[in-house]
mmCIF file of C-alpha atoms in Angstrom:
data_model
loop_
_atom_site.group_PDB
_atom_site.id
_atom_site.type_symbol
_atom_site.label_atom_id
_atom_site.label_comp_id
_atom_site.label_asym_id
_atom_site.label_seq_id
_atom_site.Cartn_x
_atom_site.Cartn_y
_atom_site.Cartn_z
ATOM 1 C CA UNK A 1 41.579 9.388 -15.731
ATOM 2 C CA UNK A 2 43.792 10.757 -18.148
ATOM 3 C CA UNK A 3 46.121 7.672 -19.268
ATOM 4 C CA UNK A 4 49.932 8.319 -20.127
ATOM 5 C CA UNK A 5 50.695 12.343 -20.476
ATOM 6 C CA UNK A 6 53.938 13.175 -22.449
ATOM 7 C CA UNK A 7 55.413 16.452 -22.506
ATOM 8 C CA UNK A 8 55.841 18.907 -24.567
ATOM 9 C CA UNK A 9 54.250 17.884 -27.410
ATOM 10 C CA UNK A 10 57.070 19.493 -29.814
ATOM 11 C CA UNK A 11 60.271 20.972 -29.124
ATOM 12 C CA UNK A 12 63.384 21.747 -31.500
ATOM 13 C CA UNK A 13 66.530 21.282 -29.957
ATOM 14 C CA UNK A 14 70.134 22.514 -31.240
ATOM 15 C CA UNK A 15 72.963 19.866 -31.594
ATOM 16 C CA UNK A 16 74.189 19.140 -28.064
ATOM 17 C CA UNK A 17 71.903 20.569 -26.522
ATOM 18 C CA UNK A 18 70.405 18.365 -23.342
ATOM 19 C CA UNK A 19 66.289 17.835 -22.828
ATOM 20 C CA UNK A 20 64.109 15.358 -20.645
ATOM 21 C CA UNK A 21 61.115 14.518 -22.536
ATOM 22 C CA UNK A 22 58.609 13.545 -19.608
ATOM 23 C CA UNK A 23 55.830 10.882 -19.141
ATOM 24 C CA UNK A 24 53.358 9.886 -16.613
ATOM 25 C CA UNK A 25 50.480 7.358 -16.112
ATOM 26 C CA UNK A 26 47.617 7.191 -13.657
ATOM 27 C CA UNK A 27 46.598 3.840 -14.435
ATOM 28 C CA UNK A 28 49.627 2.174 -11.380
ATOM 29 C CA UNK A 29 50.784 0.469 -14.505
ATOM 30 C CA UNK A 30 53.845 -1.439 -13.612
ATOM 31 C CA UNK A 31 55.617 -1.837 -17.178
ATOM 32 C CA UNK A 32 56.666 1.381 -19.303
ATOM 33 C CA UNK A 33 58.760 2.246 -22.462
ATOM 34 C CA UNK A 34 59.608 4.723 -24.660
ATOM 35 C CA UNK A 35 59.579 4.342 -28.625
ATOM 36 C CA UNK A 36 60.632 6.497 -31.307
ATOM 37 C CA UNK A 37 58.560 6.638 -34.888
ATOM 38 C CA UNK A 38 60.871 7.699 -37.759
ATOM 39 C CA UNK A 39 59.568 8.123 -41.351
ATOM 40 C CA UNK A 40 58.940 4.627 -43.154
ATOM 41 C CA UNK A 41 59.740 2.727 -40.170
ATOM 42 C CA UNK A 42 58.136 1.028 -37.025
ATOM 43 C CA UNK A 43 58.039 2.046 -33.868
ATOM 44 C CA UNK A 44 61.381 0.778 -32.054
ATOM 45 C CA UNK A 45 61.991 0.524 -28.481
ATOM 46 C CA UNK A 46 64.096 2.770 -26.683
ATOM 47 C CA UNK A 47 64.234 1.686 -22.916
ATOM 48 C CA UNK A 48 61.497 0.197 -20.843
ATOM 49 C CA UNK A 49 61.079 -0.551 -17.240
ATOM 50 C CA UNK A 50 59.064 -3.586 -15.540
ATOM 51 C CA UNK A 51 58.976 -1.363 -12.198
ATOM 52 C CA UNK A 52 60.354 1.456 -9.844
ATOM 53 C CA UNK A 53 63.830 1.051 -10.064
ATOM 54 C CA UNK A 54 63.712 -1.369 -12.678
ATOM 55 C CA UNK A 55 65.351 -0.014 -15.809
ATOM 56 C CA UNK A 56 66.721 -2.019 -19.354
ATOM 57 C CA UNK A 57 67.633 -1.530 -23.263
ATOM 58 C CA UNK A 58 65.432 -1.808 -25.968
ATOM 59 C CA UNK A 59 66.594 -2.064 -29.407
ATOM 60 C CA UNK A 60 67.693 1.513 -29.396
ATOM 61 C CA UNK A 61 69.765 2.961 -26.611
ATOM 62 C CA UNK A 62 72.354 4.932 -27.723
ATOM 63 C CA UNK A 63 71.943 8.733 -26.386
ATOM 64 C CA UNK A 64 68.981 8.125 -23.737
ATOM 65 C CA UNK A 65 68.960 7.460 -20.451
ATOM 66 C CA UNK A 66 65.583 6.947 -18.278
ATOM 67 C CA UNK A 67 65.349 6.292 -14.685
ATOM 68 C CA UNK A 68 62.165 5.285 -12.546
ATOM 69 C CA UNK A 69 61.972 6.625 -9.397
ATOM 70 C CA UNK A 70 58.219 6.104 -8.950
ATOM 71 C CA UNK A 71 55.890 3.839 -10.649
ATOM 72 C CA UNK A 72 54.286 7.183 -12.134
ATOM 73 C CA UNK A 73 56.963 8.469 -14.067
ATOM 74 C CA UNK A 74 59.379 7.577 -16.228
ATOM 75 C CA UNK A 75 61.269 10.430 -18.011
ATOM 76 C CA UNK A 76 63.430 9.892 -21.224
ATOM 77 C CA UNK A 77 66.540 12.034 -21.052
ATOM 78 C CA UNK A 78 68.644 13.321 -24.464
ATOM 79 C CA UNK A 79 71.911 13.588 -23.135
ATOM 80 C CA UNK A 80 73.276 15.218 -26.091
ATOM 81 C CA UNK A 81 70.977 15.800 -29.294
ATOM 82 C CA UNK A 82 72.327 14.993 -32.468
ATOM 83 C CA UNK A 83 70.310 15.230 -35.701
ATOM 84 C CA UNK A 84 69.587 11.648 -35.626
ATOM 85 C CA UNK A 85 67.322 11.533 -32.895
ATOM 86 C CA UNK A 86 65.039 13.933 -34.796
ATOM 87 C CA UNK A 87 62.059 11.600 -34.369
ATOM 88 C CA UNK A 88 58.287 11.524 -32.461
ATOM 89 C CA UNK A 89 58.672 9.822 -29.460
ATOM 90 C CA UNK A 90 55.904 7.564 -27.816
ATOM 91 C CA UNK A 91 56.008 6.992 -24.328
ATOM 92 C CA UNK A 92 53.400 3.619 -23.625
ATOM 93 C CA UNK A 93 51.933 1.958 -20.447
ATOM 94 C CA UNK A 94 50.549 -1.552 -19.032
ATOM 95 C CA UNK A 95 50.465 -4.064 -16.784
ATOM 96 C CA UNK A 96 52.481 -6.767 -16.281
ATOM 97 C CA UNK A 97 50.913 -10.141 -17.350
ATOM 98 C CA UNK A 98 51.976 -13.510 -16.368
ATOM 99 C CA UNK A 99 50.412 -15.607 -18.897
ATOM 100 C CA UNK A 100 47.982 -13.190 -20.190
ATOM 101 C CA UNK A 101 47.915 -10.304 -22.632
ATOM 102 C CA UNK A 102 48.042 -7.052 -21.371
ATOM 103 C CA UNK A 103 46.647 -3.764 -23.425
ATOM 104 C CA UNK A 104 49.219 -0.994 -23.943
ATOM 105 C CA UNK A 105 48.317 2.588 -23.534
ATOM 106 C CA UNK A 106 50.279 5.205 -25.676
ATOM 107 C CA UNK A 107 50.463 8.701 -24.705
ATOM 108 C CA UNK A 108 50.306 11.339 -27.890
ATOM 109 C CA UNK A 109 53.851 11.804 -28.717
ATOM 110 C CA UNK A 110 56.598 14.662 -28.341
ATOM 111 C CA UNK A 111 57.500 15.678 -31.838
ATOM 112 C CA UNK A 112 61.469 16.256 -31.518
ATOM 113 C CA UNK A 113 63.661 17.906 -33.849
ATOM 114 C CA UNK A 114 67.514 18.539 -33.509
ATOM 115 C CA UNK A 115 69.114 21.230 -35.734
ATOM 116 C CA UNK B 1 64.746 -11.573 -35.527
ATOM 117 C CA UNK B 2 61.444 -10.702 -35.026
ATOM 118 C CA UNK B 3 59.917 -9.309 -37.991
ATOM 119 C CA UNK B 4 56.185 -7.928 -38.893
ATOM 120 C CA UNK B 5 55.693 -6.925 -42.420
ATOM 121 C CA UNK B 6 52.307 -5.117 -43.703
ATOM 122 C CA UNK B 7 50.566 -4.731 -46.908
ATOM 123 C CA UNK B 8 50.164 -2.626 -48.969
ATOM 124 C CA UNK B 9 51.946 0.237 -48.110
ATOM 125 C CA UNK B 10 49.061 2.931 -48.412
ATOM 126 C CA UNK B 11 45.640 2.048 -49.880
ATOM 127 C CA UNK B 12 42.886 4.835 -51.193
ATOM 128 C CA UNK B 13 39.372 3.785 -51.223
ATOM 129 C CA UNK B 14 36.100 5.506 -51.175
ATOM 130 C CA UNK B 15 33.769 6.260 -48.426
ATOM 131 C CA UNK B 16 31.515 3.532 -47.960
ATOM 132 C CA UNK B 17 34.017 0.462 -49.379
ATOM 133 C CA UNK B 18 35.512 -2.210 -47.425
ATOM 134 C CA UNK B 19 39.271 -2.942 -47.521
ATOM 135 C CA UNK B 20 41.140 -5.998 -46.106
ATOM 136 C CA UNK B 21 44.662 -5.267 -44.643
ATOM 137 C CA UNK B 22 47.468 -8.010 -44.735
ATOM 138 C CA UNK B 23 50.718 -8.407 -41.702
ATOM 139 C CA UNK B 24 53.025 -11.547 -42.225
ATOM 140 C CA UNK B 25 55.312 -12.050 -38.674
ATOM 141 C CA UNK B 26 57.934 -14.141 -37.825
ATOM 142 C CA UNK B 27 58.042 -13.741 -33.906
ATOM 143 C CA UNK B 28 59.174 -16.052 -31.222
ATOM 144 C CA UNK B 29 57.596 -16.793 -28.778
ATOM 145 C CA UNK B 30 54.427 -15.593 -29.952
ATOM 146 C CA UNK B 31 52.044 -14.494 -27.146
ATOM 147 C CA UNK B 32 49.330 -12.478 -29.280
ATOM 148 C CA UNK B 33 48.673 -9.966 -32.121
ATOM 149 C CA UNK B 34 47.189 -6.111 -32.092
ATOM 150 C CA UNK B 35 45.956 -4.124 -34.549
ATOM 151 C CA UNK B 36 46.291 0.154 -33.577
ATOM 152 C CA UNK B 37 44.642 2.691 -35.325
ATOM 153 C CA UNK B 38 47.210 5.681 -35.319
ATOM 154 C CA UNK B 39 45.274 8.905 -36.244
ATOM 155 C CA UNK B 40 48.219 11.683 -37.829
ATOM 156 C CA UNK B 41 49.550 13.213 -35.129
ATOM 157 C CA UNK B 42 48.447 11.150 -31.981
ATOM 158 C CA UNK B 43 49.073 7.887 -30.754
ATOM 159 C CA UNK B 44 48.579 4.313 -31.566
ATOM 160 C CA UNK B 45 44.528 3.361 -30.029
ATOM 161 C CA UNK B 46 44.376 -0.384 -29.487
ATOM 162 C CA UNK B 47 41.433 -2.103 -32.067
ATOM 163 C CA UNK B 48 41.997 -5.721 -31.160
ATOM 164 C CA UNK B 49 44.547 -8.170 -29.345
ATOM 165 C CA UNK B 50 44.364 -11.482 -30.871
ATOM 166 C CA UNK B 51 45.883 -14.923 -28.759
ATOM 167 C CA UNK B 52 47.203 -17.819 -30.367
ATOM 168 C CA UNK B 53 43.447 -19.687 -29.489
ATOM 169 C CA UNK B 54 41.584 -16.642 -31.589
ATOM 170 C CA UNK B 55 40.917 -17.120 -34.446
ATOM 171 C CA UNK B 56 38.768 -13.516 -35.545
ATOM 172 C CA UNK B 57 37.458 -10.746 -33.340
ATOM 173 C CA UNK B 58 35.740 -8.173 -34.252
ATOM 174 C CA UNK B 59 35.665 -4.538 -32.569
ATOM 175 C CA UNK B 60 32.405 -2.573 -34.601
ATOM 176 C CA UNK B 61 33.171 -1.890 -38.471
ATOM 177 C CA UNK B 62 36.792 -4.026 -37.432
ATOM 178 C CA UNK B 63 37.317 -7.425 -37.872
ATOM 179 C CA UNK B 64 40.669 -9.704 -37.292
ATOM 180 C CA UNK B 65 41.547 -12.345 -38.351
ATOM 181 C CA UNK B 66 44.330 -14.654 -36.980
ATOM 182 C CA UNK B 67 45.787 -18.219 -38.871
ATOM 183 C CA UNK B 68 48.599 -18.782 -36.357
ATOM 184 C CA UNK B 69 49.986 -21.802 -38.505
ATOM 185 C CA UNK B 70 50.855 -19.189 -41.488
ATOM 186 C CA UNK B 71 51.907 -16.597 -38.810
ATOM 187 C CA UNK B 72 49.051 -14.135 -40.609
ATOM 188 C CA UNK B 73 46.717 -11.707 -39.847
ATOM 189 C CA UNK B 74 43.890 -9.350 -41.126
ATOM 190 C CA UNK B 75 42.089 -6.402 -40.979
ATOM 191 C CA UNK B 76 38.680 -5.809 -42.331
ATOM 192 C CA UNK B 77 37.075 -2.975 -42.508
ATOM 193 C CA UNK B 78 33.399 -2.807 -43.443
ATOM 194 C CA UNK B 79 31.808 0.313 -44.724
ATOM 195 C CA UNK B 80 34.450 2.582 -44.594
ATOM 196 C CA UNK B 81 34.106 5.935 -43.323
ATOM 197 C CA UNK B 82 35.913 9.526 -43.527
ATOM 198 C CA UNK B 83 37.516 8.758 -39.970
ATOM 199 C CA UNK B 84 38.721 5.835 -40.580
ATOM 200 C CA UNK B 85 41.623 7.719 -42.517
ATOM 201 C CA UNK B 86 44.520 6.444 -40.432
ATOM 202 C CA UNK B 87 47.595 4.591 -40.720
ATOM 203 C CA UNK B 88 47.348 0.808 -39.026
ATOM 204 C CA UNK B 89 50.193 -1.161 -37.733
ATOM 205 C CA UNK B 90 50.127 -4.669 -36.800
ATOM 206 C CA UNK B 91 52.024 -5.501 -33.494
ATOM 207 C CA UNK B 92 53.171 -8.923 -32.332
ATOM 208 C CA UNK B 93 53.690 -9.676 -28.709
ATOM 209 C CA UNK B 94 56.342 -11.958 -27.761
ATOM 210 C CA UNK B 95 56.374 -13.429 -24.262
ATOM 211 C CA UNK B 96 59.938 -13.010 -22.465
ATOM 212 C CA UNK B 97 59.851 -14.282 -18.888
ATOM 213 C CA UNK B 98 56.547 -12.626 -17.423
ATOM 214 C CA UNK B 99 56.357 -9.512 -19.597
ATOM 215 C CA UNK B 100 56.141 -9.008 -23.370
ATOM 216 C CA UNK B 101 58.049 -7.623 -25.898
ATOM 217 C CA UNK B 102 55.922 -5.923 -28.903
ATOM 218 C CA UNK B 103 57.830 -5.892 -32.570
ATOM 219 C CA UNK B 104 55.935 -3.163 -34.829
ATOM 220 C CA UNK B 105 54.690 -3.407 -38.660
ATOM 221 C CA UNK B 106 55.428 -0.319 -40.073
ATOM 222 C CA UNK B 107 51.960 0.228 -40.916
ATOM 223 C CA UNK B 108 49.943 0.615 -43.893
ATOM 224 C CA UNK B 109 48.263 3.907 -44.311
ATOM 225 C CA UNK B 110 44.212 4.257 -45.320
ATOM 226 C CA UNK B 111 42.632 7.461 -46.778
ATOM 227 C CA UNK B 112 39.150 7.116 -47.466
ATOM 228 C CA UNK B 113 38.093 9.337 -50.029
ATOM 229 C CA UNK B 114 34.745 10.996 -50.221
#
C-alpha cells in the first residue's frame, strides 16, 4: 500500500515555463487537494476535488489548474511559472465523511522552484 | 476567517524533557482538531484528531488536549527524544456540507537537543 505518491520530488523551472506536478492514491479515497508550504506560513489550499470529475478553488488558485479524470489521480498543472509559485507542494488524500472525521494522508512533497 | 495560531514559534529543549505546545483557533463550524508531526523534508503524519466531545487523547509519548469553549488545544510531549525534532502544526477541520475544510497553524518547530 503505498498511500499518496507525488512526483518529482524537486524540479526548478524557468519563468514561463509549463509543468504538471503529479499525484496518486491507492487508498479509493474520494476527496483530494493540493497545498503549497511557503516559508513562515501554513499550508494553504490550492484546489481540491470531492470526486472524478469533481473539481473547485481553494484559497489559492491563481496559475493552477487540476482535473480528475479518475478517482486515482489528480495532477496539479503550472500553466505558466512565475517566481511566486516557488513553494513545496503537498498533494493529500481521504475519505469523504458525513458526520464523521476523516484522517488525511499527505504524500512527501515536490520541492518547486521557478527562476 | 478561519484562523489557527501556534505557540511559540520554535522551542529547544533537551533530550529527555517534556514540552507543552499551545494553538488558539477561531473556526466555524468546527468539526475537529489534528495535531501532524512534519519531519524536514516529508510530509505532515497525523498524531491525533480531536472532536468537539474529546476532551484529551493520547497517541504514545503524545497527548492532546482539547477545551472547545476557549477554542484551545495542546500538545504534550513526555520524555522527549532526538526524533521527535520536528515542526508541529495544529489543523482545524471545519464541516462544509458533507466534507471538511482544514485551516493550518503555521506550526511551531521542536529541536531536541542532546
Amino acid at each position: 500500500n503505498a498511500g499518496v505518491t507525488q512526483t518529482p520530488k524537486f524540479q526548478v523551472l524557468k519563468t514561463g515555463q509549463s509543468m504538471t506536478l503529479q499525484c496518486a492514491q491507492d487508498m479509493n479515497h474520494e476527496y483530494m487537494s493540493w497545498y503549497r508550504q511557503d516559508p513562515g506560513m501554513g499550508l494553504r489550499l490550492i484546489h481540491y476535488s470531492v470526486g472524478a470529475g469533481i473539481t473547485d478553488q481553494g484559497e489559492v488558485p491563481n496559475g493552477y489548474n487540476v482535473s480528475r479524470s479518475t478517482t486515482e489521480d489528480f495532477p496539479l498543472r503550472l500553466l505558466s511559472a512565475a517566481p511566486s509559485q516557488t513553494s513545496v507542494y503537498f498533494c493529500a488524500s481521504s475519505y469523504l465523511g458525513q458526520g464523521m472525521y476523516t484522517e488525511a494522508f499527505f504524500g512527501q512533497g515536490t520541492r518547486l522552484t521557478v527562476v | 476567517k478561519n484562523q489557527v495560531e501556534q505557540s511559540p514559534q520554535s522551542l529547544i529543549i533537551l533530550e529527555g524533557k517534556n514540552c507543552t505546545l499551545q494553538c488558539n483557533y477561531t473556526v466555524s463550524p468546527f468539526s475537529n482538531l489534528r495535531w501532524y508531526k512534519q519531519d524536514t523534508g516529508r510530509g505532515p503524519v497525523s498524531l491525533t484528531i480531536m472532536t468537539f466531545s474529546e476532551n484529551t487523547k493520547s497517541n504514545g509519548r503524545y497527548t492532546a488536549t482539547l477545551d472547545a469553549d476557549t477554542k484551545q488545544s495542546s500538545l504534550h510531549i513526555t520524555a522527549s527524544q532526538l526524533s521527535d525534532s520536528a515542526s508541529y502544526i495544529c489543523v482545524v477541520s471545519a464541516r462544509n456540507s458533507g466534507y471538511s475544510t482544514l485551516t493550518f497553524g503555521k506550526g511551531t518547530m521542536l529541536l531536541v537537543s542532546p
